[in-house]
Amino acid sequence: QSRTRELSAERRQLTVMFVDLVGSTALATRLDPEDLRETIGAYHRCVADTVAHFGGFVAKYMGDGVLVYFGYPQAHENAAEQAVRAGLALVNAVRRLPEPEPLRVRIGIGTGQVVVGDLITAGEGQERGVVGETPNLAARLQALAEPDAVVIGPQTRQLVGDLFEYRDLGAVEVKGFPEPIHPYQV
């Protein structure tokens, strides 16, 4: 059985986006739980629709965070570029949601080698899992981002070249990574 699982796993380059809603804890204290549920639902739909337009695949909703893959399930030459375009579009789309107060996001995007395979999750049946440091990198980059900002890792920056304007954030120590990483704000 472990052998078939190994055969179904595949190594590939993936661009991963982590989107986080800014100030959701404060939002929760101000809104009625029903209204909060509707707001989070509208935010999730906005993220799903926006990233789908750029070929992104929502892998997981984690409360106010959304994990998105670009270049999976179908590989794309320009996955990194599409992820950055989706990130910039998302900042505007989320801000325009007709909510009682404007919503803002922080977005981190990382590109790297991962292993995509079948993971068994209790009670959820089978789920395609991505293993590697890239999802962690995207989450850490998101944590570095200011509200309404898209922060990308060095591999993503290398792949998108001069398609965008960037602010160099210098070398940054990031928890869980042995060497400092060099992020850029798009």
mmCIF file of C-alpha atoms in Angstrom:
data_model
loop_
_atom_site.group_PDB
_atom_site.id
_atom_site.type_symbol
_atom_site.label_atom_id
_atom_site.label_comp_id
_atom_site.label_asym_id
_atom_site.label_seq_id
_atom_site.Cartn_x
_atom_site.Cartn_y
_atom_site.Cartn_z
ATOM 1 C CA GLN A 1 0.000 0.000 0.000
ATOM 2 C CA SER A 2 2.821 2.437 0.826
ATOM 3 C CA ARG A 3 4.270 1.613 -2.583
ATOM 4 C CA THR A 4 1.135 2.706 -4.449
ATOM 5 C CA ARG A 5 1.097 5.890 -2.391
ATOM 6 C CA GLU A 6 4.705 6.594 -3.419
ATOM 7 C CA LEU A 7 3.821 6.036 -7.070
ATOM 8 C CA SER A 8 0.907 8.454 -6.851
ATOM 9 C CA ALA A 9 3.123 11.224 -5.444
ATOM 10 C CA GLU A 10 4.727 13.574 -7.924
ATOM 11 C CA ARG A 11 7.494 16.160 -7.575
ATOM 12 C CA ARG A 12 6.884 19.493 -9.294
ATOM 13 C CA GLN A 13 7.394 23.225 -9.072
ATOM 14 C CA LEU A 14 4.407 25.029 -7.630
ATOM 15 C CA THR A 15 3.523 28.630 -6.882
ATOM 16 C CA VAL A 16 1.585 28.912 -3.641
ATOM 17 C CA MET A 17 -0.427 31.914 -2.471
ATOM 18 C CA PHE A 18 -1.558 32.523 1.084
ATOM 19 C CA VAL A 19 -4.270 35.163 1.530
ATOM 20 C CA ASP A 20 -5.197 36.478 4.959
ATOM 21 C CA LEU A 21 -8.018 38.816 5.921
ATOM 22 C CA VAL A 22 -6.690 41.793 7.898
ATOM 23 C CA GLY A 23 -8.283 42.494 11.284
ATOM 24 C CA SER A 24 -10.652 39.533 11.335
ATOM 25 C CA THR A 25 -10.393 39.240 15.131
ATOM 26 C CA ALA A 26 -11.490 42.856 15.536
ATOM 27 C CA LEU A 27 -14.211 42.243 12.949
ATOM 28 C CA ALA A 28 -15.471 39.303 15.013
ATOM 29 C CA THR A 29 -15.878 41.528 18.076
ATOM 30 C CA ARG A 30 -17.842 44.153 16.120
ATOM 31 C CA LEU A 31 -20.150 41.933 14.055
ATOM 32 C CA ASP A 32 -22.984 39.629 15.005
ATOM 33 C CA PRO A 33 -21.857 35.986 14.396
ATOM 34 C CA GLU A 34 -24.401 35.608 11.538
ATOM 35 C CA ASP A 35 -23.115 38.794 9.866
ATOM 36 C CA LEU A 36 -19.527 37.676 10.388
ATOM 37 C CA ARG A 37 -20.325 34.334 8.720
ATOM 38 C CA GLU A 38 -21.812 36.182 5.727
ATOM 39 C CA THR A 39 -18.813 38.529 5.524
ATOM 40 C CA ILE A 40 -16.311 35.642 5.637
ATOM 41 C CA GLY A 41 -18.419 33.780 3.048
ATOM 42 C CA ALA A 42 -18.406 36.798 0.695
ATOM 43 C CA TYR A 43 -14.625 37.113 1.190
ATOM 44 C CA HIS A 44 -14.078 33.381 0.455
ATOM 45 C CA ARG A 45 -16.230 33.596 -2.722
ATOM 46 C CA CYS A 46 -14.341 36.703 -3.842
ATOM 47 C CA VAL A 47 -10.984 34.934 -3.373
ATOM 48 C CA ALA A 48 -12.192 31.768 -5.151
ATOM 49 C CA ASP A 49 -13.658 33.684 -8.121
ATOM 50 C CA THR A 50 -10.650 35.980 -8.491
ATOM 51 C CA VAL A 51 -7.975 33.274 -8.334
ATOM 52 C CA ALA A 52 -9.978 30.973 -10.649
ATOM 53 C CA HIS A 53 -9.906 33.761 -13.262
ATOM 54 C CA PHE A 54 -6.080 33.529 -13.160
ATOM 55 C CA GLY A 55 -5.918 29.723 -13.129
ATOM 56 C CA GLY A 56 -5.525 29.364 -9.353
ATOM 57 C CA PHE A 57 -6.901 26.428 -7.373
ATOM 58 C CA VAL A 58 -8.207 26.972 -3.831
ATOM 59 C CA ALA A 59 -6.608 24.176 -1.814
ATOM 60 C CA LYS A 60 -7.948 25.053 1.615
ATOM 61 C CA TYR A 61 -9.926 27.610 3.607
ATOM 62 C CA MET A 62 -8.494 28.109 7.079
ATOM 63 C CA GLY A 63 -10.817 30.518 8.839
ATOM 64 C CA ASP A 64 -9.835 33.891 7.404
ATOM 65 C CA GLY A 65 -6.869 32.416 5.518
ATOM 66 C CA VAL A 66 -6.990 30.880 2.041
ATOM 67 C CA LEU A 67 -4.324 28.608 0.560
ATOM 68 C CA VAL A 68 -4.177 28.720 -3.255
ATOM 69 C CA TYR A 69 -2.062 26.715 -5.731
ATOM 70 C CA PHE A 70 -0.987 27.984 -9.158
ATOM 71 C CA GLY A 71 0.350 25.356 -11.558
ATOM 72 C CA TYR A 72 -1.811 22.636 -10.006
ATOM 73 C CA PRO A 73 -3.699 20.480 -10.859
ATOM 74 C CA GLN A 74 -2.589 21.578 -14.364
ATOM 75 C CA ALA A 75 0.971 22.795 -14.765
ATOM 76 C CA HIS A 76 1.272 26.251 -16.362
ATOM 77 C CA GLU A 77 4.345 27.947 -17.826
ATOM 78 C CA ASN A 78 3.349 31.289 -16.306
ATOM 79 C CA ALA A 79 1.970 30.136 -12.944
ATOM 80 C CA ALA A 80 4.102 32.630 -10.988
ATOM 81 C CA GLU A 81 2.988 35.552 -13.182
ATOM 82 C CA GLN A 82 -0.672 34.498 -12.891
ATOM 83 C CA ALA A 83 -0.336 34.245 -9.103
ATOM 84 C CA VAL A 84 1.060 37.784 -8.862
ATOM 85 C CA ARG A 85 -1.656 39.136 -11.172
ATOM 86 C CA ALA A 86 -4.278 37.329 -9.060
ATOM 87 C CA GLY A 87 -2.778 38.792 -5.868
ATOM 88 C CA LEU A 88 -2.931 42.350 -7.190
ATOM 89 C CA ALA A 89 -6.484 41.804 -8.479
ATOM 90 C CA LEU A 90 -7.523 40.335 -5.116
ATOM 91 C CA VAL A 91 -6.392 43.390 -3.166
ATOM 92 C CA ASN A 92 -8.793 45.493 -5.255
ATOM 93 C CA ALA A 93 -11.628 42.938 -5.432
ATOM 94 C CA VAL A 94 -11.723 42.376 -1.657
ATOM 95 C CA ARG A 95 -11.610 46.121 -1.006
ATOM 96 C CA ARG A 96 -14.656 46.586 -3.269
ATOM 97 C CA LEU A 97 -16.831 43.977 -1.521
ATOM 98 C CA PRO A 98 -20.067 45.651 -0.371
ATOM 99 C CA GLU A 99 -19.449 44.999 3.330
ATOM 100 C CA PRO A 100 -20.308 47.339 6.246
ATOM 101 C CA GLU A 101 -16.625 48.280 6.356
ATOM 102 C CA PRO A 102 -13.868 47.865 3.752
ATOM 103 C CA LEU A 103 -12.048 44.531 3.946
ATOM 104 C CA ARG A 104 -8.303 44.306 3.406
ATOM 105 C CA VAL A 105 -5.963 41.400 2.766
ATOM 106 C CA ARG A 106 -2.304 40.505 3.100
ATOM 107 C CA ILE A 107 -0.941 38.184 0.428
ATOM 108 C CA GLY A 108 2.211 36.059 0.316
ATOM 109 C CA ILE A 109 3.359 34.139 -2.767
ATOM 110 C CA GLY A 110 6.151 31.571 -2.881
ATOM 111 C CA THR A 111 7.431 29.270 -5.618
ATOM 112 C CA GLY A 112 9.404 26.085 -5.135
ATOM 113 C CA GLN A 113 9.675 22.327 -5.405
ATOM 114 C CA VAL A 114 6.936 20.330 -3.692
ATOM 115 C CA VAL A 115 5.694 16.766 -3.669
ATOM 116 C CA VAL A 116 2.039 16.442 -4.584
ATOM 117 C CA GLY A 117 0.435 13.225 -3.401
ATOM 118 C CA ASP A 118 -2.580 11.608 -1.802
ATOM 119 C CA LEU A 119 -2.942 12.337 1.893
ATOM 120 C CA ILE A 120 -5.552 10.617 3.998
ATOM 121 C CA THR A 121 -7.398 13.062 6.234
ATOM 122 C CA ALA A 122 -9.671 11.830 8.986
ATOM 123 C CA GLY A 123 -13.327 12.206 8.132
ATOM 124 C CA GLU A 124 -12.588 14.054 4.902
ATOM 125 C CA GLY A 125 -11.794 11.121 2.645
ATOM 126 C CA GLN A 126 -8.836 11.635 0.343
ATOM 127 C CA GLU A 127 -7.303 15.009 -0.278
ATOM 128 C CA ARG A 128 -4.414 15.906 -2.560
ATOM 129 C CA GLY A 129 -1.668 17.119 -0.274
ATOM 130 C CA VAL A 130 1.308 19.300 -1.094
ATOM 131 C CA VAL A 131 4.431 18.671 0.941
ATOM 132 C CA GLY A 132 7.457 20.942 0.985
ATOM 133 C CA GLU A 133 8.523 24.298 2.374
ATOM 134 C CA THR A 134 6.701 26.358 -0.298
ATOM 135 C CA PRO A 135 3.294 26.569 1.493
ATOM 136 C CA ASN A 136 5.129 27.584 4.707
ATOM 137 C CA LEU A 137 7.087 30.189 2.754
ATOM 138 C CA ALA A 138 3.864 31.675 1.326
ATOM 139 C CA ALA A 139 2.372 31.886 4.837
ATOM 140 C CA ARG A 140 5.532 33.557 6.221
ATOM 141 C CA LEU A 141 5.602 36.045 3.321
ATOM 142 C CA GLN A 142 1.940 36.858 3.985
ATOM 143 C CA ALA A 143 2.852 37.625 7.605
ATOM 144 C CA LEU A 144 5.484 40.129 6.346
ATOM 145 C CA ALA A 145 2.996 41.903 4.077
ATOM 146 C CA GLU A 146 1.332 45.159 5.017
ATOM 147 C CA PRO A 147 -2.449 45.405 4.562
ATOM 148 C CA ASP A 148 -3.336 45.537 0.830
ATOM 149 C CA ALA A 149 0.147 44.332 -0.122
ATOM 150 C CA VAL A 150 1.440 41.367 -2.115
ATOM 151 C CA VAL A 151 4.834 40.017 -0.997
ATOM 152 C CA ILE A 152 6.659 37.453 -3.122
ATOM 153 C CA GLY A 153 9.651 35.208 -2.498
ATOM 154 C CA PRO A 154 12.914 35.256 -4.455
ATOM 155 C CA GLN A 155 12.042 32.345 -6.796
ATOM 156 C CA THR A 156 8.738 33.955 -7.728
ATOM 157 C CA ARG A 157 10.550 37.278 -8.311
ATOM 158 C CA GLN A 158 13.068 35.528 -10.561
ATOM 159 C CA LEU A 159 10.300 33.908 -12.627
ATOM 160 C CA VAL A 160 8.265 37.096 -13.142
ATOM 161 C CA GLY A 161 11.299 39.211 -14.035
ATOM 162 C CA ASP A 162 10.508 42.861 -14.761
ATOM 163 C CA LEU A 163 6.773 42.407 -15.437
ATOM 164 C CA PHE A 164 5.923 44.361 -12.274
ATOM 165 C CA GLU A 165 7.368 47.076 -10.075
ATOM 166 C CA TYR A 166 8.852 45.929 -6.772
ATOM 167 C CA ARG A 167 10.011 47.228 -3.452
ATOM 168 C CA ASP A 168 13.029 45.250 -2.267
ATOM 169 C CA LEU A 169 12.477 44.220 1.361
ATOM 170 C CA GLY A 170 16.095 43.108 1.865
ATOM 171 C CA ALA A 171 17.203 39.886 3.553
ATOM 172 C CA VAL A 172 14.738 38.818 6.257
ATOM 173 C CA GLU A 173 15.109 36.185 8.971
ATOM 174 C CA VAL A 174 12.070 33.930 8.708
ATOM 175 C CA LYS A 175 11.009 31.412 11.347
ATOM 176 C CA GLY A 176 11.582 27.847 10.175
ATOM 177 C CA PHE A 177 14.066 28.793 7.426
ATOM 178 C CA PRO A 178 17.794 28.330 8.114
ATOM 179 C CA GLU A 179 18.924 31.151 5.802
ATOM 180 C CA PRO A 180 17.416 34.633 5.550
ATOM 181 C CA ILE A 181 15.043 34.977 2.591
ATOM 182 C CA HIS A 182 14.839 37.936 0.231
ATOM 183 C CA PRO A 183 11.216 39.018 -0.306
ATOM 184 C CA TYR A 184 9.826 41.739 -2.559
ATOM 185 C CA GLN A 185 6.618 43.731 -2.339
ATOM 186 C CA VAL A 186 4.926 43.927 -5.743
#
